[in-house]
Amino acid sequence: MITFYNGSHLRHQGRLEMFRGELLPCFERADRVENVLAELRARRLGPIEAPEPFDDAPLARVHTQRYLDFLRTAWQEWIALDRANAGKDALPSFWPIRGFRSDLLPDNFAARLGLFSFDAGTPLTSGSWAAARGGACCALSAVRRVLAGERAAFALTRPPGHHAGADFFGGYCFLNNAAIAAQALRDGGAARVAVLDIDYHHGNGTQAIFYERPDVFFVSIHGDPRTEYPFYLGHADERGAGSGLDCNLNLPLARGTAYAEWQQALARALQAIAGFGVDALVLSLGMDTFEDDPISGFRLKREDYYRIGETLAAQGLPTVITFEGGYAVDELGINTANLLQGFEQAAG
């Protein structure tokens, strides 16, 4: 399996995030990806390449133009407020919730930062745009190879993407790599595409982007949003809307779920995907389902990821894999490589 590695992710180095009332060192760290890269190289699981160049047109197929314009210039605007801001990251402090207007774009930078975000745990840094854009290029490069006949391709990148919506960031995510990949597959000729999200945290951004569309089926297995981030989406009764009704399937599970129950949810997800009749699959690969993940609550073990990879490969679908969460950094490379190796061996 070819891996596209986003070297520009190293430019996104968040200092602090707000977590449970405290400013703490960021859980989303550069060594997450570097550990995975080292394990892929050690096992020789396939070629590793830099992403191909793309312009911003594929990004605008998923994200609004005013949001992209904001991300592109946000750091320069942050510095323009105060040169001392170069030594600290930008975090929002207020948001336009119910009853506030969001159609007018404020002149005030802090107001725009809040308009385009939904949490205080996603620091915007000097390299956030470059890193996020490089990640999107990895996803697009993976799509291009799969459309050209590769069985599967892996976009190894950070920041992750599945919490980012059409016009907002949060959950460590700025550009939605899985959604960009799904749209690119559609634009490349796939009549129907499925996005399967197996991150511990619901892919609220991906769901929101495709919620009213009949051509992209979104299914997510995740921690119950009554207790787990992102809290406000991911419930089982969210089935899509309009022409996208019944094109959205959420399978929330209780904190403490182990593999036996989790794999039953996976079987249900894959049955639904098969029933939808898709031409290609995008896998939002979150590895924070691991039992020792510091901010999650499932109890999957190292060896379980081999079986997940084998099960996914058995579906026989052209597959683009985008890297999402996973914060047990020391184990992350091993677990990710286990899943990819299981996929490769089953795909033959």
Coordinates of C-alpha atoms in Angstrom, one line a residue, residues 4-309:
F4 CA 1.5 9.7 1.2
Y5 CA 3.3 11.4 4.1
N6 CA 2.7 15.1 4.9
G7 CA 6.1 16.4 5.9
S8 CA 4.6 19.9 6.3
H9 CA 2.7 18.6 9.4
L10 CA 5.8 19.5 11.4
R11 CA 5.0 23.2 10.9
H12 CA 1.9 22.8 13.0
Q13 CA 3.1 22.6 16.6
G14 CA 0.4 23.6 19.0
R15 CA 1.6 24.8 22.4
L16 CA -1.5 24.5 24.7
E17 CA -5.1 23.5 24.5
M18 CA -8.0 24.0 26.8
F19 CA -8.9 20.6 28.3
R20 CA -11.4 20.2 31.2
G21 CA -10.8 23.7 32.5
E22 CA -7.0 23.7 32.2
L23 CA -4.5 24.8 29.6
L24 CA -2.5 21.7 29.0
P25 CA 0.2 20.6 26.5
C26 CA -1.5 19.5 23.3
F27 CA -2.5 15.9 23.0
E28 CA -2.3 16.2 19.2
R29 CA 1.5 16.1 18.7
A30 CA 3.9 15.8 15.8
D31 CA 5.4 12.5 17.1
R32 CA 2.0 10.8 16.5
V33 CA 2.7 10.8 12.8
E34 CA 6.4 10.3 13.1
N35 CA 6.0 7.1 15.1
V36 CA 3.6 5.7 12.5
L37 CA 6.0 6.6 9.7
A38 CA 8.9 4.9 11.5
E39 CA 6.8 1.7 12.0
L40 CA 5.7 1.6 8.4
R41 CA 9.3 1.9 7.3
A42 CA 10.5 -0.7 9.7
R43 CA 7.9 -3.2 8.4
R44 CA 8.4 -2.2 4.7
L45 CA 4.7 -2.0 4.2
G46 CA 5.0 -0.1 0.9
P47 CA 6.4 3.0 -0.7
I48 CA 6.2 6.3 1.1
E49 CA 5.9 9.4 -1.0
A50 CA 5.3 13.1 -0.7
P51 CA 1.9 14.4 -1.8
E52 CA 1.4 15.6 -5.4
P53 CA 0.7 19.3 -5.8
F54 CA -2.9 20.5 -6.1
D55 CA -4.5 23.9 -6.2
D56 CA -7.3 24.9 -3.8
A57 CA -10.2 24.0 -6.1
P58 CA -10.8 20.6 -4.6
L59 CA -10.8 22.2 -1.1
A60 CA -13.6 24.6 -2.2
R61 CA -15.7 21.6 -3.3
V62 CA -16.1 20.8 0.4
H63 CA -15.3 24.0 2.4
T64 CA -16.7 27.5 1.9
Q65 CA -14.6 30.1 0.3
R66 CA -14.8 32.6 3.2
Y67 CA -13.6 29.9 5.6
L68 CA -10.6 29.0 3.3
D69 CA -9.7 32.6 3.0
F70 CA -9.7 32.9 6.8
L71 CA -7.5 29.9 7.3
R72 CA -5.1 31.1 4.6
T73 CA -4.5 34.5 6.3
A74 CA -5.4 33.9 9.9
W75 CA -1.8 33.7 11.3
Q76 CA -0.8 36.9 9.5
E77 CA -3.8 38.7 11.0
W78 CA -3.0 37.3 14.5
I79 CA 0.5 38.7 14.3
A80 CA -0.8 42.1 12.9
L81 CA -2.8 42.5 16.1
D82 CA 0.4 42.4 18.3
R83 CA 3.9 41.3 17.3
A84 CA 4.2 39.5 20.6
N85 CA 1.5 37.1 19.3
A86 CA 4.3 35.4 17.3
G87 CA 5.2 33.6 20.6
K88 CA 1.8 32.2 21.3
D89 CA -1.0 30.4 19.5
A90 CA -4.4 31.7 18.7
L91 CA -7.3 30.2 20.6
P92 CA -10.9 31.4 20.4
S93 CA -12.7 32.8 23.4
F94 CA -16.3 33.4 22.3
W95 CA -18.7 31.9 19.7
P96 CA -21.9 32.9 17.9
I97 CA -24.2 30.3 19.4
R98 CA -28.1 30.2 19.2
G99 CA -29.6 33.6 18.5
F100 CA -26.4 35.2 17.2
R101 CA -25.8 36.0 13.6
S102 CA -23.2 34.2 11.6
D103 CA -23.9 35.5 8.1
L104 CA -22.0 38.7 8.5
L105 CA -18.2 38.4 8.6
P106 CA -16.9 40.6 11.5
D107 CA -13.9 42.9 11.0
N108 CA -12.5 42.0 14.4
F109 CA -10.1 39.0 14.1
A110 CA -11.0 37.5 17.5
A111 CA -14.7 37.5 16.4
R112 CA -13.9 35.8 13.2
L113 CA -11.7 33.2 15.0
G114 CA -14.8 32.4 17.1
L115 CA -17.1 32.4 14.1
F116 CA -15.1 29.7 12.3
S117 CA -14.4 27.4 15.3
F118 CA -16.4 25.3 17.8
D119 CA -13.9 24.7 20.7
A120 CA -11.0 26.1 22.6
G121 CA -8.9 23.0 22.2
T122 CA -7.6 23.6 18.7
P123 CA -4.8 26.1 18.6
L124 CA -4.2 27.9 15.4
T125 CA -0.4 28.1 14.8
S126 CA 2.0 29.7 12.4
G127 CA 2.0 26.5 10.4
S128 CA -1.6 25.3 10.7
W129 CA -2.6 26.3 7.1
A130 CA 0.5 24.8 5.5
A131 CA 0.1 21.6 7.5
A132 CA -3.6 21.2 6.9
R133 CA -3.3 22.0 3.2
G134 CA -0.5 19.5 2.9
G135 CA -2.7 16.9 4.5
A136 CA -5.5 17.6 2.0
C137 CA -2.9 17.1 -0.8
C138 CA -2.1 13.7 0.7
A139 CA -5.7 12.7 0.6
L140 CA -6.1 14.0 -3.0
S141 CA -2.9 12.1 -4.0
A142 CA -4.3 8.9 -2.5
V143 CA -7.6 9.4 -4.4
R144 CA -5.7 9.9 -7.6
R145 CA -3.8 6.6 -7.2
V146 CA -6.9 4.7 -6.3
L147 CA -8.8 6.1 -9.3
A148 CA -5.8 5.0 -11.4
G149 CA -6.2 1.4 -10.2
E150 CA -4.5 1.0 -6.8
R151 CA -6.5 -1.1 -4.4
A152 CA -5.8 1.3 -1.5
A153 CA -3.7 4.3 -0.5
F154 CA -3.0 5.8 2.9
A155 CA -2.8 9.6 3.7
L156 CA -0.6 9.8 6.7
T157 CA -1.0 13.3 7.9
R158 CA -1.8 15.7 10.7
P159 CA -3.6 17.7 11.8
P160 CA -6.6 15.3 11.5
G161 CA -9.7 16.3 9.6
H162 CA -13.0 14.7 10.5
H163 CA -14.2 17.3 13.0
A164 CA -13.8 20.1 10.5
G165 CA -17.0 21.2 8.8
A166 CA -17.6 23.2 5.7
D167 CA -16.9 26.4 7.5
F168 CA -15.5 25.6 10.9
F169 CA -12.5 24.0 12.7
G170 CA -12.3 22.2 16.0
G171 CA -11.3 18.9 17.5
Y172 CA -7.7 19.5 16.2
C173 CA -9.0 19.6 12.7
F174 CA -8.9 22.4 10.0
L175 CA -9.6 20.8 6.6
N176 CA -11.7 17.6 6.3
N177 CA -9.4 15.2 4.5
A178 CA -12.0 12.4 4.4
A179 CA -14.7 14.6 3.0
I180 CA -12.2 16.1 0.4
A181 CA -11.3 12.5 -0.6
A182 CA -14.9 11.4 -0.9
Q183 CA -15.8 14.4 -3.0
A184 CA -12.7 13.9 -5.2
L185 CA -13.7 10.2 -5.7
R186 CA -17.2 11.4 -6.8
D187 CA -15.7 14.0 -9.1
G188 CA -13.4 11.3 -10.5
G189 CA -16.3 9.1 -11.5
A190 CA -17.4 7.1 -8.5
A191 CA -21.2 7.3 -8.5
R192 CA -21.6 6.5 -4.8
V193 CA -19.0 6.7 -2.1
A194 CA -19.0 5.6 1.6
V195 CA -17.1 7.2 4.4
L196 CA -16.6 4.9 7.3
D197 CA -15.3 6.7 10.4
I198 CA -13.8 4.4 13.1
D199 CA -12.3 7.1 15.3
Y200 CA -13.4 7.1 18.9
H201 CA -14.9 10.5 18.5
H202 CA -17.8 11.1 16.1
G203 CA -16.9 12.7 12.7
N204 CA -19.3 15.6 13.1
G205 CA -17.7 17.6 10.4
T206 CA -18.0 14.8 7.8
Q207 CA -21.6 14.1 8.8
A208 CA -22.5 17.8 8.5
I209 CA -20.9 18.2 5.1
F210 CA -22.8 15.2 3.5
Y211 CA -26.0 15.1 5.7
E212 CA -28.4 16.1 2.9
R213 CA -26.7 14.3 0.0
P214 CA -27.8 10.9 -1.4
D215 CA -24.4 10.1 -3.1
V216 CA -22.2 9.9 -0.1
F217 CA -23.1 7.4 2.7
F218 CA -21.6 8.3 6.1
V219 CA -21.3 5.8 8.9
S220 CA -19.5 6.2 12.2
I221 CA -18.7 3.9 15.1
H222 CA -17.9 6.1 18.1
G223 CA -18.2 6.9 21.8
D224 CA -21.7 7.8 22.8
P225 CA -22.1 11.6 22.4
R226 CA -24.1 11.9 25.6
T227 CA -20.8 11.6 27.4
E228 CA -18.1 11.8 24.7
Y229 CA -16.7 14.7 22.6
P230 CA -18.0 16.3 20.3
F231 CA -21.2 15.8 22.3
Y232 CA -23.7 17.6 20.0
L233 CA -23.7 15.2 17.0
G234 CA -23.4 11.5 16.6
H235 CA -26.7 10.2 18.0
A236 CA -28.3 7.1 16.5
D237 CA -31.4 9.0 15.4
E238 CA -29.4 11.2 13.0
R239 CA -30.2 9.5 9.6
G240 CA -29.7 12.3 7.1
A241 CA -32.1 14.9 5.8
G242 CA -33.8 15.8 2.5
S243 CA -32.5 13.7 -0.3
G244 CA -29.8 12.4 2.1
L245 CA -32.3 10.7 4.4
D246 CA -31.1 7.2 5.3
C247 CA -27.6 8.0 4.0
N248 CA -26.3 8.6 7.5
L249 CA -25.7 5.9 10.1
N250 CA -24.4 6.5 13.6
L251 CA -23.4 3.6 15.8
P252 CA -22.6 5.1 19.3
L253 CA -21.2 2.7 21.9
A254 CA -20.7 3.0 25.6
R255 CA -17.4 3.9 27.2
G256 CA -15.6 0.7 28.0
T257 CA -16.6 -1.2 24.9
A258 CA -14.2 -4.0 24.0
Y259 CA -13.5 -5.6 20.6
A260 CA -16.3 -8.2 20.7
E261 CA -19.0 -5.6 20.8
W262 CA -17.1 -3.1 18.7
Q263 CA -16.7 -5.6 15.8
Q264 CA -20.5 -6.3 15.8
A265 CA -21.0 -2.6 15.2
L266 CA -18.4 -2.8 12.4
A267 CA -20.3 -5.7 10.8
R268 CA -23.5 -3.7 10.9
A269 CA -21.7 -0.7 9.3
L270 CA -20.2 -2.8 6.5
Q271 CA -23.6 -4.4 5.9
A272 CA -25.1 -1.0 5.5
I273 CA -22.3 0.1 3.2
A274 CA -22.8 -2.9 1.0
G275 CA -26.5 -2.2 0.8
F276 CA -25.8 1.3 -0.4
G277 CA -24.0 -0.1 -3.4
V278 CA -20.9 2.1 -3.3
D279 CA -18.0 2.2 -5.8
A280 CA -15.3 3.3 -3.3
L281 CA -14.7 3.6 0.4
V282 CA -13.0 6.4 2.4
L283 CA -11.8 5.2 5.8
S284 CA -11.4 7.8 8.5
L285 CA -8.8 5.9 10.5
G286 CA -8.9 7.0 14.1
M287 CA -6.7 4.9 16.3
D288 CA -7.9 6.3 19.6
T289 CA -10.1 3.2 20.2
F290 CA -7.0 1.6 21.8
E291 CA -7.4 0.7 25.4
D292 CA -4.6 3.0 26.7
D293 CA -5.6 6.1 24.7
P294 CA -5.5 9.0 27.2
I295 CA -8.6 10.9 26.0
S296 CA -10.8 8.0 24.9
G297 CA -12.7 5.1 26.4
F298 CA -12.8 1.9 24.2
R299 CA -10.8 -1.2 25.1
L300 CA -9.4 -2.4 21.8
K301 CA -6.0 -4.2 21.9
R302 CA -3.0 -4.4 19.6
E303 CA -4.0 -7.6 18.0
D304 CA -7.6 -6.4 17.3
Y305 CA -6.3 -4.0 14.6
Y306 CA -5.0 -6.9 12.4
R307 CA -8.5 -8.3 12.4
I308 CA -10.1 -4.9 11.6
G309 CA -7.7 -4.5 8.6

